[in-house]
Amino acid sequence: MTKVSPVRRNQSAYNLKCLTAFYGLPHQVFCLALSTLDRFITKVKVQPRYLSCITTTCFYHAVKCYQGIQSTTSLEKLIRVSQCDCRTGDILRMETIIQDKLRAAAPDADSVTHLTLLQIIIDVFRTLSGVDLSNHLDKMASKLVMCLCHAELLDVSFVMVALAVFSSHLQTLGIIEPVAFSMVLNICQIADRDFISYQEEIVKFLAVNYAAPSSLPKLQLKWTISNRTMAKLRPGYYGDTGLPVIPELPYEGMERSITDSVESLDDIEDEDDDVPGTPTAEDFNHHFSYPNSPSEPSPLSNGLSHGHILTYADVVSGRLSLYAHE
């Protein structure tokens, strides 16, 4: 068993971010779930194949802590959305394991996270400088979440990360309050030299990633659909279209339909006998006769024979050709 690599940890953090956005939950749920995940994989050596189940369990536990006992999030739906390849019983057993391993450090609704420290910093800065940045909390929280999805930026304390995000946002707004901010650093017991070097790293990271969110890798939810479900979704491809099958060979009743067409044509010709130049049935027989087989009967007089098929279109085309010769 080996520890979870930073790449896999970042992927799990991004999955938590996607789940939070999918359910429309606040950033506090993401921070609580990620804090639980980081504490657990730091304390316990986890096999990579269990990481997806652990990530989903941490999110489910964070949702329950945020929404209370009467949580409206369905566990079955969460399993389908996260595609963690586990069952409901696996999530519940994993939740018990996480609580047992973390014990007193198990997260709850009052747990201190990065976002909690960021809110405290905003309140302290407002008290010291008189500048209220509460309406900028969402933007700062978005930057904080982006930093938390990269493990290489989290080698420092929670409050250092929150202070660096807060300071970078102050620079973006153009707010200069060195005295008040220096007092905040003293309250947090952070040296100026350590903070300045880390802040530069955070500013560079946000300038590349937060300014161009489209360049970030995007996770697409993949749905596993069985062949049976696919057949129901595409009936025109897998099932019957409902249209009749067109036969390739002559079918029973074709001779009768052609004979009826010819008889109706003969009736029309009988009515037009007084019109000069109107072709008769003998003209049709002569036109459609077969000179190589003079002994064979005409298809108009004796119906179809020897596999010859005569359609109504052939009769009409023959009649037009007789008119052309006239």
Tab-separated table of C-alpha atoms in Angstrom:
chain	number	residue	atom	x	y	z
A	1	MET	CA	0.000	0.000	0.000
A	2	THR	CA	1.317	3.441	-0.962
A	3	LYS	CA	0.268	6.976	-0.255
A	4	VAL	CA	-1.976	8.819	-2.665
A	5	SER	CA	0.049	10.773	-5.215
A	6	PRO	CA	-0.468	14.553	-5.551
A	7	VAL	CA	-1.918	14.047	-9.033
A	8	ARG	CA	-4.596	11.666	-7.774
A	9	ARG	CA	-5.303	13.929	-4.836
A	10	ASN	CA	-5.782	16.912	-7.152
A	11	GLN	CA	-8.123	14.866	-9.326
A	12	SER	CA	-10.200	13.930	-6.281
A	13	ALA	CA	-10.314	17.580	-5.217
A	14	TYR	CA	-11.516	18.561	-8.668
A	15	ASN	CA	-14.194	15.850	-8.483
A	16	LEU	CA	-15.396	17.360	-5.219
A	17	LYS	CA	-15.518	20.755	-6.887
A	18	CYS	CA	-17.626	19.354	-9.751
A	19	LEU	CA	-20.021	17.623	-7.340
A	20	THR	CA	-20.434	20.835	-5.340
A	21	ALA	CA	-21.258	22.770	-8.495
A	22	PHE	CA	-23.603	20.017	-9.730
A	23	TYR	CA	-25.713	20.117	-6.559
A	24	GLY	CA	-25.526	23.916	-6.298
A	25	LEU	CA	-24.004	23.833	-2.813
A	26	PRO	CA	-21.855	26.604	-1.286
A	27	HIS	CA	-18.068	26.575	-1.106
A	28	GLN	CA	-18.232	25.616	2.563
A	29	VAL	CA	-19.337	22.096	1.599
A	30	PHE	CA	-16.375	21.706	-0.746
A	31	CYS	CA	-13.905	22.939	1.871
A	32	LEU	CA	-15.366	20.615	4.504
A	33	ALA	CA	-15.258	17.596	2.170
A	34	LEU	CA	-11.712	18.360	1.026
A	35	SER	CA	-10.539	18.856	4.601
A	36	THR	CA	-11.934	15.435	5.489
A	37	LEU	CA	-10.265	13.859	2.469
A	38	ASP	CA	-6.858	15.425	3.186
A	39	ARG	CA	-6.953	14.431	6.848
A	40	PHE	CA	-7.876	10.844	6.023
A	41	ILE	CA	-5.344	10.188	3.228
A	42	THR	CA	-2.632	11.830	5.365
A	43	LYS	CA	-3.333	9.589	8.321
A	44	VAL	CA	-4.157	6.357	6.479
A	45	LYS	CA	-2.357	4.756	3.544
A	46	VAL	CA	-5.045	4.371	0.905
A	47	GLN	CA	-4.991	2.188	-2.181
A	48	PRO	CA	-5.736	4.175	-5.348
A	49	ARG	CA	-8.661	1.917	-6.272
A	50	TYR	CA	-10.524	3.013	-3.111
A	51	LEU	CA	-9.910	6.736	-3.642
A	52	SER	CA	-13.063	7.292	-5.706
A	53	CYS	CA	-15.235	5.705	-3.004
A	54	ILE	CA	-13.486	7.735	-0.283
A	55	THR	CA	-13.973	10.975	-2.225
A	56	THR	CA	-17.694	10.339	-2.664
A	57	THR	CA	-18.027	9.410	1.008
A	58	CYS	CA	-16.306	12.630	2.110
A	59	PHE	CA	-18.664	14.664	-0.029
A	60	TYR	CA	-21.717	12.810	1.282
A	61	HIS	CA	-20.590	13.344	4.881
A	62	ALA	CA	-19.947	17.049	4.236
A	63	VAL	CA	-23.435	17.451	2.758
A	64	LYS	CA	-24.966	15.819	5.816
A	65	CYS	CA	-22.984	18.117	8.108
A	66	TYR	CA	-24.133	21.160	6.154
A	67	GLN	CA	-27.795	20.200	5.690
A	68	GLY	CA	-28.206	18.520	9.065
A	69	ILE	CA	-29.827	15.190	9.837
A	70	GLN	CA	-32.670	15.767	7.371
A	71	SER	CA	-30.437	15.747	4.299
A	72	THR	CA	-32.267	15.897	0.974
A	73	THR	CA	-29.364	14.484	-1.063
A	74	SER	CA	-30.082	10.974	-2.301
A	75	LEU	CA	-27.170	8.604	-1.840
A	76	GLU	CA	-28.215	6.498	-4.827
A	77	LYS	CA	-28.253	9.550	-7.099
A	78	LEU	CA	-24.884	10.681	-5.742
A	79	ILE	CA	-23.374	7.299	-6.608
A	80	ARG	CA	-24.729	7.509	-10.158
A	81	VAL	CA	-23.495	11.068	-10.663
A	82	SER	CA	-20.028	10.502	-9.207
A	83	GLN	CA	-19.555	7.188	-11.074
A	84	CYS	CA	-17.564	5.817	-8.129
A	85	ASP	CA	-18.424	2.165	-8.966
A	86	CYS	CA	-19.574	1.350	-5.444
A	87	ARG	CA	-22.824	0.530	-3.696
A	88	THR	CA	-24.809	2.269	-0.991
A	89	GLY	CA	-23.517	-0.099	1.676
A	90	ASP	CA	-19.906	0.642	0.643
A	91	ILE	CA	-20.429	4.382	1.156
A	92	LEU	CA	-21.995	3.877	4.581
A	93	ARG	CA	-19.226	1.497	5.706
A	94	MET	CA	-16.547	3.889	4.428
A	95	GLU	CA	-18.182	6.749	6.332
A	96	THR	CA	-17.939	4.738	9.534
A	97	ILE	CA	-14.278	3.940	8.843
A	98	ILE	CA	-13.433	7.611	8.248
A	99	GLN	CA	-15.122	8.683	11.483
A	100	ASP	CA	-13.315	5.962	13.440
A	101	LYS	CA	-9.899	6.835	12.006
A	102	LEU	CA	-10.243	10.585	12.477
A	103	ARG	CA	-12.024	10.330	15.857
A	104	ALA	CA	-11.803	13.775	17.471
A	105	ALA	CA	-10.704	15.289	14.147
A	106	ALA	CA	-13.835	14.062	12.385
A	107	PRO	CA	-15.449	17.017	10.613
A	108	ASP	CA	-18.767	18.511	11.599
A	109	ALA	CA	-20.741	21.660	10.863
A	110	ASP	CA	-18.490	23.725	13.198
A	111	SER	CA	-15.166	22.506	11.793
A	112	VAL	CA	-12.597	25.142	10.892
A	113	THR	CA	-11.704	25.121	7.203
A	114	HIS	CA	-9.814	27.413	4.838
A	115	LEU	CA	-13.026	29.270	4.093
A	116	THR	CA	-13.753	29.760	7.789
A	117	LEU	CA	-10.319	31.369	8.268
A	118	LEU	CA	-10.901	33.574	5.220
A	119	GLN	CA	-14.154	34.859	6.726
A	120	ILE	CA	-12.394	35.578	10.035
A	121	ILE	CA	-9.613	37.486	8.214
A	122	ILE	CA	-12.223	39.636	6.416
A	123	ASP	CA	-13.910	40.475	9.724
A	124	VAL	CA	-10.608	41.317	11.457
A	125	PHE	CA	-9.462	43.487	8.543
A	126	ARG	CA	-12.767	45.377	8.586
A	127	THR	CA	-12.349	46.037	12.295
A	128	LEU	CA	-8.778	47.322	11.880
A	129	SER	CA	-9.142	49.336	8.668
A	130	GLY	CA	-12.858	50.043	8.363
A	131	VAL	CA	-12.936	48.506	4.844
A	132	ASP	CA	-15.776	46.011	4.449
A	133	LEU	CA	-15.074	43.276	1.883
A	134	SER	CA	-17.925	40.953	2.798
A	135	ASN	CA	-19.501	41.373	-0.634
A	136	HIS	CA	-16.277	40.078	-2.204
A	137	LEU	CA	-16.367	36.813	-0.268
A	138	ASP	CA	-17.640	34.762	-3.213
A	139	LYS	CA	-14.834	35.891	-5.519
A	140	MET	CA	-12.194	35.254	-2.869
A	141	ALA	CA	-13.765	31.874	-2.120
A	142	SER	CA	-13.552	30.934	-5.820
A	143	LYS	CA	-9.838	31.789	-5.828
A	144	LEU	CA	-9.372	29.834	-2.614
A	145	VAL	CA	-11.099	26.757	-4.050
A	146	MET	CA	-8.860	26.903	-7.109
A	147	CYS	CA	-5.763	26.980	-4.927
A	148	LEU	CA	-7.023	24.100	-2.801
A	149	CYS	CA	-7.311	21.892	-5.899
A	150	HIS	CA	-3.508	21.969	-6.275
A	151	ALA	CA	-1.598	20.095	-3.586
A	152	GLU	CA	1.718	21.768	-4.440
A	153	LEU	CA	0.368	25.030	-2.970
A	154	LEU	CA	-0.729	23.498	0.334
A	155	ASP	CA	2.595	22.854	2.069
A	156	VAL	CA	1.870	25.717	4.468
A	157	SER	CA	-0.716	26.295	7.161
A	158	PHE	CA	-4.404	26.918	6.499
A	159	VAL	CA	-4.202	30.527	7.591
A	160	MET	CA	-1.240	31.195	5.285
A	161	VAL	CA	-3.269	30.080	2.255
A	162	ALA	CA	-6.268	32.176	3.299
A	163	LEU	CA	-4.074	35.243	3.914
A	164	ALA	CA	-2.335	34.907	0.546
A	165	VAL	CA	-5.679	34.725	-1.297
A	166	PHE	CA	-6.963	37.703	0.695
A	167	SER	CA	-3.847	39.750	-0.033
A	168	SER	CA	-3.946	38.965	-3.764
A	169	HIS	CA	-7.574	40.101	-3.901
A	170	LEU	CA	-6.635	43.352	-2.152
A	171	GLN	CA	-4.040	43.972	-4.855
A	172	THR	CA	-6.660	43.306	-7.529
A	173	LEU	CA	-8.983	45.897	-5.965
A	174	GLY	CA	-6.169	48.389	-5.503
A	175	ILE	CA	-6.707	48.641	-1.739
A	176	ILE	CA	-3.540	49.622	0.146
A	177	GLU	CA	-3.719	49.226	3.920
A	178	PRO	CA	-0.213	48.187	5.027
A	179	VAL	CA	-0.732	48.981	8.690
A	180	ALA	CA	-3.948	47.018	9.049
A	181	PHE	CA	-2.604	44.083	7.079
A	182	SER	CA	0.606	44.015	9.112
A	183	MET	CA	-1.502	43.817	12.261
A	184	VAL	CA	-3.419	40.891	10.757
A	185	LEU	CA	-0.100	39.088	10.129
A	186	ASN	CA	0.937	39.692	13.730
A	187	ILE	CA	-2.373	38.301	14.997
A	188	CYS	CA	-1.882	35.172	12.861
A	189	GLN	CA	1.768	34.944	14.026
A	190	ILE	CA	3.188	34.829	10.490
A	191	ALA	CA	6.561	36.323	9.598
A	192	ASP	CA	6.628	38.912	6.824
A	193	ARG	CA	9.451	37.176	4.949
A	194	ASP	CA	7.661	33.822	4.771
A	195	PHE	CA	4.400	35.421	3.750
A	196	ILE	CA	5.886	37.542	0.956
A	197	SER	CA	7.576	34.578	-0.741
A	198	TYR	CA	4.420	32.473	-0.544
A	199	GLN	CA	2.189	35.319	-1.681
A	200	GLU	CA	4.251	35.760	-4.842
A	201	GLU	CA	3.703	32.103	-5.650
A	202	ILE	CA	-0.046	32.423	-5.142
A	203	VAL	CA	-0.246	35.583	-7.246
A	204	LYS	CA	1.578	33.879	-10.146
A	205	PHE	CA	-0.702	30.847	-9.903
A	206	LEU	CA	-3.892	32.906	-9.900
A	207	ALA	CA	-2.658	35.101	-12.750
A	208	VAL	CA	-2.283	32.007	-14.949
A	209	ASN	CA	-5.278	29.948	-13.842
A	210	TYR	CA	-7.941	32.292	-12.500
A	211	ALA	CA	-7.591	34.875	-15.281
A	212	ALA	CA	-8.131	32.184	-17.941
A	213	PRO	CA	-10.494	29.564	-16.501
A	214	SER	CA	-11.042	28.033	-19.959
A	215	SER	CA	-7.447	26.748	-19.976
A	216	LEU	CA	-8.098	24.546	-16.943
A	217	PRO	CA	-8.734	20.848	-17.487
A	218	LYS	CA	-12.447	20.131	-17.466
A	219	LEU	CA	-13.957	16.971	-16.066
A	220	GLN	CA	-16.838	15.484	-18.004
A	221	LEU	CA	-19.316	13.219	-16.291
A	222	LYS	CA	-19.375	9.864	-18.041
A	223	TRP	CA	-22.522	7.752	-17.998
A	224	THR	CA	-22.214	3.998	-18.383
A	225	ILE	CA	-25.144	2.790	-20.520
A	226	SER	CA	-25.856	-0.889	-21.120
A	227	ASN	CA	-26.719	-2.340	-24.503
A	228	ARG	CA	-30.280	-2.904	-23.333
A	229	THR	CA	-30.702	0.772	-22.432
A	230	MET	CA	-29.017	1.851	-25.645
A	231	ALA	CA	-31.489	-0.237	-27.642
A	232	LYS	CA	-34.364	1.602	-25.972
A	233	LEU	CA	-32.779	4.979	-26.623
A	234	ARG	CA	-32.257	4.246	-30.340
A	235	PRO	CA	-35.223	2.185	-31.513
A	236	GLY	CA	-34.669	3.130	-35.146
A	237	TYR	CA	-31.254	1.487	-35.108
A	238	TYR	CA	-31.770	-1.535	-32.890
A	239	GLY	CA	-35.496	-2.181	-33.183
A	240	ASP	CA	-38.370	-2.285	-35.661
A	241	THR	CA	-39.091	0.965	-37.462
A	242	GLY	CA	-42.753	0.090	-37.974
A	243	LEU	CA	-42.589	0.435	-41.777
A	244	PRO	CA	-43.601	-2.455	-44.055
A	245	VAL	CA	-40.837	-4.468	-45.682
A	246	ILE	CA	-40.434	-3.916	-49.424
A	247	PRO	CA	-40.103	-7.321	-51.164
A	248	GLU	CA	-37.324	-7.785	-53.666
A	249	LEU	CA	-39.139	-10.582	-55.579
A	250	PRO	CA	-42.625	-10.480	-57.207
A	251	TYR	CA	-45.262	-11.026	-54.549
A	252	GLU	CA	-48.713	-12.510	-54.801
A	253	GLY	CA	-51.212	-9.991	-56.044
A	254	MET	CA	-48.792	-8.104	-58.295
A	255	GLU	CA	-50.210	-9.786	-61.442
A	256	ARG	CA	-53.724	-8.896	-60.377
A	257	SER	CA	-52.834	-5.207	-59.827
A	258	ILE	CA	-51.107	-4.987	-63.204
A	259	THR	CA	-54.010	-6.759	-64.954
A	260	ASP	CA	-56.490	-4.351	-63.342
A	261	SER	CA	-54.395	-1.424	-64.579
A	262	VAL	CA	-54.375	-2.807	-68.125
A	263	GLU	CA	-58.141	-3.472	-68.074
A	264	SER	CA	-58.814	0.093	-66.925
A	265	LEU	CA	-56.609	1.277	-69.792
A	266	ASP	CA	-58.659	-0.842	-72.265
A	267	ASP	CA	-61.880	0.763	-70.993
A	268	ILE	CA	-60.429	4.209	-71.644
A	269	GLU	CA	-59.433	3.159	-75.159
A	270	ASP	CA	-62.953	1.863	-75.912
A	271	GLU	CA	-64.352	5.256	-75.010
A	272	ASP	CA	-61.817	7.021	-77.283
A	273	ASP	CA	-62.352	4.837	-80.430
A	274	ASP	CA	-63.892	7.757	-82.325
A	275	VAL	CA	-60.791	9.875	-81.842
A	276	PRO	CA	-58.444	9.499	-84.817
A	277	GLY	CA	-54.904	8.425	-83.996
A	278	THR	CA	-55.818	6.784	-80.657
A	279	PRO	CA	-53.837	3.535	-80.226
A	280	THR	CA	-55.760	0.317	-79.602
A	281	ALA	CA	-55.016	-2.793	-77.577
A	282	GLU	CA	-53.562	-4.450	-80.704
A	283	ASP	CA	-51.127	-1.535	-80.995
A	284	PHE	CA	-49.972	-2.152	-77.470
A	285	ASN	CA	-49.618	-5.879	-78.109
A	286	HIS	CA	-47.636	-5.155	-81.244
A	287	HIS	CA	-45.420	-2.657	-79.412
A	288	PHE	CA	-44.693	-5.006	-76.482
A	289	SER	CA	-44.379	-8.203	-78.559
A	290	TYR	CA	-41.164	-10.217	-78.420
A	291	PRO	CA	-39.854	-10.877	-81.977
A	292	ASN	CA	-37.313	-13.489	-80.817
A	293	SER	CA	-40.126	-15.619	-79.404
A	294	PRO	CA	-43.132	-15.232	-81.738
A	295	SER	CA	-44.835	-18.278	-80.256
A	296	GLU	CA	-45.055	-16.685	-76.808
A	297	PRO	CA	-48.326	-14.943	-76.027
A	298	SER	CA	-48.458	-11.202	-75.509
A	299	PRO	CA	-48.221	-10.093	-71.891
A	300	LEU	CA	-51.183	-7.775	-72.359
A	301	SER	CA	-53.540	-10.477	-73.573
A	302	ASN	CA	-52.540	-13.418	-71.424
A	303	GLY	CA	-51.042	-11.711	-68.338
A	304	LEU	CA	-47.477	-12.297	-67.125
A	305	SER	CA	-45.499	-15.310	-68.252
A	306	HIS	CA	-41.914	-16.578	-68.125
A	307	GLY	CA	-41.022	-14.156	-65.344
A	308	HIS	CA	-41.710	-10.957	-67.376
A	309	ILE	CA	-42.964	-8.114	-65.159
A	310	LEU	CA	-44.948	-5.276	-66.694
A	311	THR	CA	-45.726	-2.229	-64.584
A	312	TYR	CA	-48.161	0.567	-65.121
A	313	ALA	CA	-45.280	2.948	-65.817
A	314	ASP	CA	-44.162	0.692	-68.700
A	315	VAL	CA	-47.657	0.805	-70.191
A	316	VAL	CA	-47.813	4.581	-70.012
A	317	SER	CA	-44.337	4.977	-71.499
A	318	GLY	CA	-45.301	2.649	-74.342
A	319	ARG	CA	-48.415	4.657	-75.051
A	320	LEU	CA	-46.426	7.868	-75.184
A	321	SER	CA	-43.942	6.320	-77.585
A	322	LEU	CA	-46.837	5.303	-79.919
A	323	TYR	CA	-48.058	8.895	-79.892
A	324	ALA	CA	-44.586	10.017	-80.812
A	325	HIS	CA	-44.479	7.649	-83.820
A	326	GLU	CA	-47.874	8.896	-84.952
